[in-house]
XYZ file of C-alpha atoms in Angstrom:
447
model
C -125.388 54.528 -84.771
C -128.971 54.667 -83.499
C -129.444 51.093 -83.277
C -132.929 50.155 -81.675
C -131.700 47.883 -78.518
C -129.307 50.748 -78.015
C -132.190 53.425 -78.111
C -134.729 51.323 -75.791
C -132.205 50.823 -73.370
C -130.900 54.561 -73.108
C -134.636 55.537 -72.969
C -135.443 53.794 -70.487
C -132.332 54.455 -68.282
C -132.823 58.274 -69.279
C -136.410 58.013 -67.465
C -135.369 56.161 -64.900
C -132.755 58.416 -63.861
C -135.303 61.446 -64.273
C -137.392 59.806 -61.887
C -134.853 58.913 -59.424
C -133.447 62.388 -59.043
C -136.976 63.394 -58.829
C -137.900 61.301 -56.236
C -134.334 62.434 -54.380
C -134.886 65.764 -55.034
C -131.231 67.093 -54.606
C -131.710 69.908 -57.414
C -134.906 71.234 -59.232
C -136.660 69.423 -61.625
C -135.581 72.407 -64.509
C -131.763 71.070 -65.142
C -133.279 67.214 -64.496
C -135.727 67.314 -67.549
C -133.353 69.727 -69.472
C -129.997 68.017 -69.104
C -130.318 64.173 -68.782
C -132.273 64.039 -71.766
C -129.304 66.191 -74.078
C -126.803 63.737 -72.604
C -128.758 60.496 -73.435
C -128.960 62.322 -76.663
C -125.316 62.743 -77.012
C -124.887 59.354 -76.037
C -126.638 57.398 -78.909
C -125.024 59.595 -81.468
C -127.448 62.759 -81.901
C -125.214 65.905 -83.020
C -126.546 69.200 -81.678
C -128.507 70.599 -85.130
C -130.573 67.293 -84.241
C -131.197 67.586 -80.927
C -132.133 71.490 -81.131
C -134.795 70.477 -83.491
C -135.840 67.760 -81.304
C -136.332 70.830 -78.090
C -138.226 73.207 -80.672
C -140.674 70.426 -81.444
C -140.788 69.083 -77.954
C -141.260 72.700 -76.102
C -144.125 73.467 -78.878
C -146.400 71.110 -77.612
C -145.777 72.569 -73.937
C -145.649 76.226 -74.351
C -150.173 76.280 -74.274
C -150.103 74.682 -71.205
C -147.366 76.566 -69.547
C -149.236 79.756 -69.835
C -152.505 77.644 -68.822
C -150.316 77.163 -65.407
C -149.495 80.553 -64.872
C -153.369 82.109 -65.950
C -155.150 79.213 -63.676
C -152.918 78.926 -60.822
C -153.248 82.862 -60.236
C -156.622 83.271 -60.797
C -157.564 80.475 -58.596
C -154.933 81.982 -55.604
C -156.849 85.284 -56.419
C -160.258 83.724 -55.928
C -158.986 82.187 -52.451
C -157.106 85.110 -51.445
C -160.543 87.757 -51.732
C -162.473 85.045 -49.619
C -164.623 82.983 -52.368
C -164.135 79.975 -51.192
C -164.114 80.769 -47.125
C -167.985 80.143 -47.100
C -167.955 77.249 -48.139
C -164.852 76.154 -46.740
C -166.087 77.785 -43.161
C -169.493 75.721 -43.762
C -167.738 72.118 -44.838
C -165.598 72.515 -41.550
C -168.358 72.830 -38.944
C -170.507 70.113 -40.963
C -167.898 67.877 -40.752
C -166.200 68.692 -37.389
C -164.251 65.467 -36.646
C -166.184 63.340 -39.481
C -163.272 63.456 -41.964
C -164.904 60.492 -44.119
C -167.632 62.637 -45.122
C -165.101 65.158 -46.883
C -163.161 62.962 -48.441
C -166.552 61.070 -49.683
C -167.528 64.240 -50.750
C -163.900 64.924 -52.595
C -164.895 61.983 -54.327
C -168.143 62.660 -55.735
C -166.631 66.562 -56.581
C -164.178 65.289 -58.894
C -166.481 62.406 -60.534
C -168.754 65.413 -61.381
C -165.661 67.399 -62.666
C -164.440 64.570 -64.795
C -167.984 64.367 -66.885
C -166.023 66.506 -69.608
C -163.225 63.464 -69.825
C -160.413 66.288 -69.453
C -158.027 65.827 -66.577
C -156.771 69.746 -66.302
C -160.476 70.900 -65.988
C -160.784 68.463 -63.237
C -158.245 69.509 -61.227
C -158.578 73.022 -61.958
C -162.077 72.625 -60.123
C -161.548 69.990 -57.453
C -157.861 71.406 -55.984
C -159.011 74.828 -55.633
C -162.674 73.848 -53.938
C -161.447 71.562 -51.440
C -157.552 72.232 -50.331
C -158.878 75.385 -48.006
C -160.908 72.449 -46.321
C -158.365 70.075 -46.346
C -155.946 72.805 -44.775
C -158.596 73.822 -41.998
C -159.234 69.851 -40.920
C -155.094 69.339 -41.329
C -155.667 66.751 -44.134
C -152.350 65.884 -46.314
C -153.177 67.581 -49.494
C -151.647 64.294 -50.819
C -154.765 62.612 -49.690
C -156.940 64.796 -51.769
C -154.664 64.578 -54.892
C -155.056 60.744 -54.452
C -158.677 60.879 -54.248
C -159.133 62.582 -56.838
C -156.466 60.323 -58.905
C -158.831 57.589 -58.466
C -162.179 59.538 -59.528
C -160.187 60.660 -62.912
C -159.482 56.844 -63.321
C -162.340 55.426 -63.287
C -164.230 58.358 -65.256
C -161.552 58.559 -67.694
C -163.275 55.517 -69.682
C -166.259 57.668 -70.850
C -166.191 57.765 -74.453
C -164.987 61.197 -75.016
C -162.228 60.619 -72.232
C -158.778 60.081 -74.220
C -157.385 56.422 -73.314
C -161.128 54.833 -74.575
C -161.049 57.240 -77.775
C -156.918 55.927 -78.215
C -158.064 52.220 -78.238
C -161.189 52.950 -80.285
C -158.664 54.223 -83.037
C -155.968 51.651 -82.610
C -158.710 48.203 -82.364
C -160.326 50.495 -85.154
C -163.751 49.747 -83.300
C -166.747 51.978 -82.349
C -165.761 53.831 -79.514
C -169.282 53.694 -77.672
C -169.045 50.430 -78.280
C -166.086 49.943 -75.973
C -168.115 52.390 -74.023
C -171.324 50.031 -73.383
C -168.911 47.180 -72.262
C -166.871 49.170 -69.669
C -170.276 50.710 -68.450
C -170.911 47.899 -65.844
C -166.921 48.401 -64.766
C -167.595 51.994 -64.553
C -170.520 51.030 -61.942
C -168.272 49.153 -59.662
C -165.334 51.485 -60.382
C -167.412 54.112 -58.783
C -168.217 51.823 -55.685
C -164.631 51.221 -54.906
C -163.707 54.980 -55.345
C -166.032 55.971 -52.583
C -165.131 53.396 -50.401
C -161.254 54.607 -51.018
C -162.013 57.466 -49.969
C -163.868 56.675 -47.018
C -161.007 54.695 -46.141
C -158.710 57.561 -46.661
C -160.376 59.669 -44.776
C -160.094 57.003 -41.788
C -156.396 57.124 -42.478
C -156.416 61.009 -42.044
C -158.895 60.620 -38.713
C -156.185 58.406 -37.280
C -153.427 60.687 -38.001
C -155.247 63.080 -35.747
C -156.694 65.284 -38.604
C -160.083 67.731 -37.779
C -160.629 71.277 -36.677
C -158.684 70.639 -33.531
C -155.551 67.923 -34.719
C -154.218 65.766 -32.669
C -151.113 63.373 -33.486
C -149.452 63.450 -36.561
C -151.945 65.631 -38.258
C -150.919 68.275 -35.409
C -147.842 68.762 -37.124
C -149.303 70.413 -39.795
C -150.048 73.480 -38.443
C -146.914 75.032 -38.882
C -146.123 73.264 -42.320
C -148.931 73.333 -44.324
C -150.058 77.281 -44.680
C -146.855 78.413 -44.099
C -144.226 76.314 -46.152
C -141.108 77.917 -45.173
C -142.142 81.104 -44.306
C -141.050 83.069 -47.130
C -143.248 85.105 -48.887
C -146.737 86.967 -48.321
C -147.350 87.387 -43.948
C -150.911 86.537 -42.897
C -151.876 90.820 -42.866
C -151.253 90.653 -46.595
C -153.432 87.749 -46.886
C -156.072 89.463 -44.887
C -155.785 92.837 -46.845
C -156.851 91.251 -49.837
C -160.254 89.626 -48.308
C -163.199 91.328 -50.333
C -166.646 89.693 -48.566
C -168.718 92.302 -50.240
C -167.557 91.306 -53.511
C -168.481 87.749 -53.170
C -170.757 87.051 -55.630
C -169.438 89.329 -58.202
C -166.496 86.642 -57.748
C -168.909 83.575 -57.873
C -169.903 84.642 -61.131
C -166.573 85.050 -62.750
C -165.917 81.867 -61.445
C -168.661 80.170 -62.800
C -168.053 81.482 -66.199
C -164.121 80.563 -65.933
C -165.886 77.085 -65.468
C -168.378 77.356 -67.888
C -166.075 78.214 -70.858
C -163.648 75.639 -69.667
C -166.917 73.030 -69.746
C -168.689 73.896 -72.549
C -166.804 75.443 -75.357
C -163.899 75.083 -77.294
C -161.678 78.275 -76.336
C -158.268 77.361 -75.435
C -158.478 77.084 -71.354
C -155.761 79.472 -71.115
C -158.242 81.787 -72.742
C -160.544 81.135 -70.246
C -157.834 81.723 -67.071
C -156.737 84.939 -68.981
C -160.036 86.920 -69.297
C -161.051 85.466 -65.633
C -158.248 86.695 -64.416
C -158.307 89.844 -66.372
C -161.729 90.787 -64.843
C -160.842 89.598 -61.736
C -158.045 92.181 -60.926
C -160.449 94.701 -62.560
C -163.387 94.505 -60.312
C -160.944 93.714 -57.333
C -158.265 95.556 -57.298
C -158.754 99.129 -58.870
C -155.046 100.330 -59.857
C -151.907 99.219 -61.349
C -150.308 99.259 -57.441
C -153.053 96.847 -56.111
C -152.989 95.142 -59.100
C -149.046 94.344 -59.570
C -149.559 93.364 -55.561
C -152.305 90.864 -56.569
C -150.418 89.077 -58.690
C -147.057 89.080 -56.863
C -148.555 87.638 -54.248
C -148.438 84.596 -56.365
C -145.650 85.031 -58.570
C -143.547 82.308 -57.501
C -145.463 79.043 -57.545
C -146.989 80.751 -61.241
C -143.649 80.869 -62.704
C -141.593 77.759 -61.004
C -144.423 75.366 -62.706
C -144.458 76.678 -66.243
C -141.013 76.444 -65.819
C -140.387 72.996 -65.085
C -143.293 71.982 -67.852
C -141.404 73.884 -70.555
C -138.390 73.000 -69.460
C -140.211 69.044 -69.774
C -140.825 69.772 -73.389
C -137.145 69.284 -73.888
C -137.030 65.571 -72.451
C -140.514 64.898 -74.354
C -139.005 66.285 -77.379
C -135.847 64.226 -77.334
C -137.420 60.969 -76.115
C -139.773 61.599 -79.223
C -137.384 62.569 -82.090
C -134.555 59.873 -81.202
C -137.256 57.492 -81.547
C -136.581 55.957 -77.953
C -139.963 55.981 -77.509
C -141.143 53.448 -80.335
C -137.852 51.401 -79.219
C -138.760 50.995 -75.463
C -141.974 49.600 -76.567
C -140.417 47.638 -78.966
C -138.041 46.191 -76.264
C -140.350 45.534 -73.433
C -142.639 43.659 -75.720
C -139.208 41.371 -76.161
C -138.668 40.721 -72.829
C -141.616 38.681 -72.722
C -141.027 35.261 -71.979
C -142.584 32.892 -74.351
C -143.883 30.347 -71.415
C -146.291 33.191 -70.724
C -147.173 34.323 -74.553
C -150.124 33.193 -73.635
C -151.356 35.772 -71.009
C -149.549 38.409 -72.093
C -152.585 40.413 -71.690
C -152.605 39.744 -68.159
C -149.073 40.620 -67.538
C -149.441 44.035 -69.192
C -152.457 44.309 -67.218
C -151.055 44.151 -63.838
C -148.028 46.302 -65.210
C -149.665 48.973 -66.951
C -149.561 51.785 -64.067
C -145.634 51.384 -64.239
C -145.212 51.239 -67.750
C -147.952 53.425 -68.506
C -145.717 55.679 -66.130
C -142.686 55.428 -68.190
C -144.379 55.621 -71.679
C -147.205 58.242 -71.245
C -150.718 58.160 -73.078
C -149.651 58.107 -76.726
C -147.269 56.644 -76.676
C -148.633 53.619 -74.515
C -151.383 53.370 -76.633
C -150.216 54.210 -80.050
C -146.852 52.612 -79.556
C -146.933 49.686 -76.713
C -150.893 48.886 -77.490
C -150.207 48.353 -81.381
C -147.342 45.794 -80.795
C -148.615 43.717 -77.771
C -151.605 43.287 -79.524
C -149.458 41.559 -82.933
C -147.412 39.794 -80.044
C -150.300 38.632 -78.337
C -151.847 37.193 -81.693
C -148.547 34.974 -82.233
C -150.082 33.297 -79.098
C -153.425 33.038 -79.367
C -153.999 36.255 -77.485
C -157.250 38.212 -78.916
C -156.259 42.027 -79.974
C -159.859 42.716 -78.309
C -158.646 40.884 -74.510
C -155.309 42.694 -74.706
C -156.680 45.942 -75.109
C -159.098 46.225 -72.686
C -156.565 44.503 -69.993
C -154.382 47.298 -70.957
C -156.648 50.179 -71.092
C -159.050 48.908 -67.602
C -154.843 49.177 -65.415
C -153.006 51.801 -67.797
C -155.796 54.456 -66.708
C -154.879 54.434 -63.002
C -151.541 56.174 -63.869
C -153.154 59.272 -65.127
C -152.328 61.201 -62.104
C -148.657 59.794 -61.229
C -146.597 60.189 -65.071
C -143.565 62.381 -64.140
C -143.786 64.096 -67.786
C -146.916 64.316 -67.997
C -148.295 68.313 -67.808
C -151.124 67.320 -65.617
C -148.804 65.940 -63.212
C -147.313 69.034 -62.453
C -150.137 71.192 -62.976
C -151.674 69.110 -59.463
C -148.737 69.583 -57.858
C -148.704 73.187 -58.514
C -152.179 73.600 -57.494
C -151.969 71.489 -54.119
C -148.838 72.941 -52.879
C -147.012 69.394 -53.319
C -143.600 68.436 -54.288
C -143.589 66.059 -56.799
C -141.474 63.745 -55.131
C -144.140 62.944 -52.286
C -147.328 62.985 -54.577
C -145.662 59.644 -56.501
C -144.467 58.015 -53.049
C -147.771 58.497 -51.717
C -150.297 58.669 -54.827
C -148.092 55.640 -57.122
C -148.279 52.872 -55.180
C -152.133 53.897 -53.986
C -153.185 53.989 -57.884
C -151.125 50.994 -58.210
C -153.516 48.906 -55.775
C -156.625 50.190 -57.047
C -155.427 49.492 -60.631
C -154.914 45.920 -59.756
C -158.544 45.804 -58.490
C -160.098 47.198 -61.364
C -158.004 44.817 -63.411
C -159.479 41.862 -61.214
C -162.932 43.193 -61.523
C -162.948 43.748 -65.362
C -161.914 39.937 -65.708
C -164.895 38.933 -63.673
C -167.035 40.875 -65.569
C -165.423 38.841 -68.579
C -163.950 42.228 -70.104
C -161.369 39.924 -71.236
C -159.982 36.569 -70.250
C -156.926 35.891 -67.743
C-alpha cells in the first residue's frame, strides 16, 4: 500500500508540482501547500485519521515561527514607519549617489556580520529591514539584496555553531570544530567571492539605471516598488506616523530587540513581542493610535504566517508518509554505477536542487546517511562525500520553497516568492558550483 518506489515518486511529484504552481502563481500559496499535499496523501493510500495526525504534527513545528512573522515583520514596519532608519538611509543615499557597488559591498559585509550567530532568521531580521529603505531610494530590485545576502548566509553558515556543519558533525560522528578548522581556509575565499558578487551585482543594478535619479529599467520602479498596487496606507498616513524626536528612544529598543535575539536564549518571538509592545507604548499613546499602528501593517503580518502554517501541513505529510526517507532512498538509486565512483562529485554539483527539494534535515539526516554507505560500495570516503555535499547543499539556504526562512525574506522584502527563486536559484546555483570547485582545490575532498 505504501510501497517505497511508490512514496519517492509521489514525493517528489508532490514538490514538484508545489513549486510549479508557485513559480506560476495562478492562486496563493495557502490552498498550494494545504491541498496538493492531502491529495498525494490520498493517493498512496493514507485514510484521513492518518493524515490529520500527520497536519497536527506538521503545523506544531510551524506555529513559533508564524507568530515570529507577525511580531518581527510589524515591529520592524513600525521602526521604518516613525523614521529610525531615514538617517541612515538619507546618509547611505548621498554617500553613495550613483556608486551602487559600494551599497551592495556594504549589504555584503552587513549580513556577514549578522550571520556571526549561525541563525538565518536573525540575519534577515537585521539585514532586510537596514538596507531595503536604501535599496528603495537608489531603485535597487529588492531581489538583488535578498540575493546578496543569500550568498553571505552561505558562506557563513559553515561556522561551527551554524546548523548544516553541526548536521554533518553528528552524522560523520566527528568533532565539529574539527570540520570547522578545515572549511576555515574555504570560508576565506568564500568571503572573497561574496564581495566580489556583490560588487558585480551592484554593476548589474548601475546598468539597469538604478541611483537617486534612475534611469532605464530601474526608472520603472518608481511607481512599483513603494506603492505595490496601491491599496492600502496613502503617503499622509505614512507621514503622520514619523516621530524624529523619538529617535533614539527607538534606537534603543531596537538594539535590545537585537541584543536578545543575539545573545540569549528567549524564543525570538519573545523578543519581537516585548519590542513591539514598548514600541506602540512610547509611540503611540492610546488604543486609537495604537490599533492604527498596527493596521497599517496588518496585511503582509497575517498573509505570511498564513502561508507558513498553512506549510506545516505539506511538511507534516511529506514527513509522516515517510516520502521523505523514500525520495532519498530513490535518488541515491538513480545513480548510475559507471559513476559510483564520484558520486560525491555528482551530489556536489546537485546539492542546491536537491537540497531544494529535501530541506536541511532531511538532506542531511536522510540523503547524507545513505550516499555516504553508497559511496563506500565504490570506494567513495564517507569524509569526501560529506564535505562535497555540505561545501554546495549550503547555497540553497535562501531558495527552499518550504523552508520558514524562505518566506519570512519574502515577507520582509516585499517579494513574491515566485521571483526571489527565478532570480535568487539559479544565482546561488552558480556560486554553489564555485565554492564546490574551490573546496576541491583546497583538497576538501577529491573529484
Amino acid at each position: 500500500m505504501h510501497g517505497e518506489v511508490l512514496l519517492g515518486v509521489m514525493g517528489i511529484l508532490m514538490i514538484a508540482t508545489i513549486v510549479w504552481a508557485l513559480i506560476q502563481s495562478k492562486t496563493n500559496p495557502v490552498p498550494i501547500f494545504v491541498i496538493v499535499p492531502i491529495i498525494a496523501a490520498v493517493i498512496v493510500g493514507f485514510g484521513p485519521q492518518d493524515i490529520f495526525e500527520f497536519i497536527k504534527v506538521g503545523v506544531s513545528k510551524t506555529w513559533s515561527t508564524a507568530v515570529l512573522f507577525i511580531f518581527s515583520i510589524v515591529f520592524f514596519s513600525l521602526m521604518g514607519d516613525v523614521g529610525l532608519f531615514d538617517p541612515m538611509v538619507n546618509w547611505l543615499a548621498k554617500k553613495a549617489g550613483n556608486n551602487i557597488m559600494a551599497v551592495t559591498i556594504a549589504t555584503s559585509l552587513i549580513a556577514v556580520i549578522a550571520h556571526m550567530d549561525g541563525a538565518l532568521a536573525s540575519t534577515l531580521l537585521i539585514t532586510i529591514p537596514a538596507m531595503l529603505p536604501v535599496y528603495k531610494k537608489l531603485h535597487i530590485r529588492p531581489v538583488t539584496l535578498l540575493v546578496i545576502i543569500g550568498a553571505a548566509m552561505s558562506i557563513m553558515n559553515l561556522v561551527p555553531w551554524g546548523g548544516p556543519v553541526a548536521r554533518t558533525g553528528v552524522v560523520l560522528n566527528a568533532d565539529v570544530n574539527a570540520l570547522w578548522q578545515e572549511l576555515i581556509p574555504l570560508q576565506g575565499i568564500g568571503l572573497v567571492i561574496l564581495v566580489v558578487f556583490a560588487g558585480y551585482m551592484g554593476m548589474v543594478e548601475k546598468r539597469r539605471g538604478a541611483g537617486l535619479n534612475p534611469t532605464g529599467e530601474a526608472a520603472l520602479l518608481d511607481s512599483t516598488i513603494d506603492e505595490g498596487d496601491n491599496i492600502g496606507p496613502s503617503q499622509a498616513d505614512f507621514d503622520e506616523m514619523k516621530r524624529p524626536k523619538l529617535i533614539w528612544v527607538n534606537l534603543i529598543i531596537t538594539l535590545g530587540v537585537i541584543g536578545l535575539l543575539c545573545f540569549t536564549k528567549i524564543p525570538l518571538y519573545g523578543a519581537f513581542m516585548l519590542g513591539l509592545a514598548l514600541a506602540l507604548i512610547i509611540n503611540f499613546p492610546g488604543a486609537k493610535a495604537q490599533s492604527k499602528a498596527i493596521k497599517m501593517h496588518a496585511d503582509t503580518a497575517l498573509t505570511m504566517p498564513m502561508i507558513l502554517l498553512a506549510s506545516g501541513v505539506f511538511l507534516g505529510v511529506l514527513s509522516g508518509t515517510k516520502m521523505m526517507e523514500s525520495m532519498a532512498t530513490l535518488l541515491i538509486g538513480l545513480v548510475p554505477e559507471a559513476i559510483g565512483g564520484h558520486l560525491q562529485t555528482v551530489f556536489g554539483i546537485l546539492g542546491v536542487p536537491i537540497g531544494m527539494l529535501l530541506g536541511t534535515d532531511s538532506y542531511f539526516f536522510g540523503l547524507l546517511p545513505l550516499a555516504i554507505s553508497v559511496g563506500e560500495n565504490f570506494g567513495v570516503d564517507g569524509h569526501n562525500m560529506a564535505m562535497a555535499m555540505l561545501i554546495s547543499k549550503n547555497y540553497g539556504v535562501l531558495v527552499t520553497p518550504h523552508a520558514a526562512t524562505t518566506f519570512l525574506a519574502c515577507g520582509l522584502a516585499g517579494v513574491e516568492i515566485k521571483d526571489m527563486l527565478k532570480f535568487c536559484a539559479p544565482r546561488l546555483f552558480i556560486l554553489s558550483l564555485i565554492s564546490l570547485a574551490t573546496g576541491a582545490m583546497l583538497g576538501l575532498f577529491t573529484i
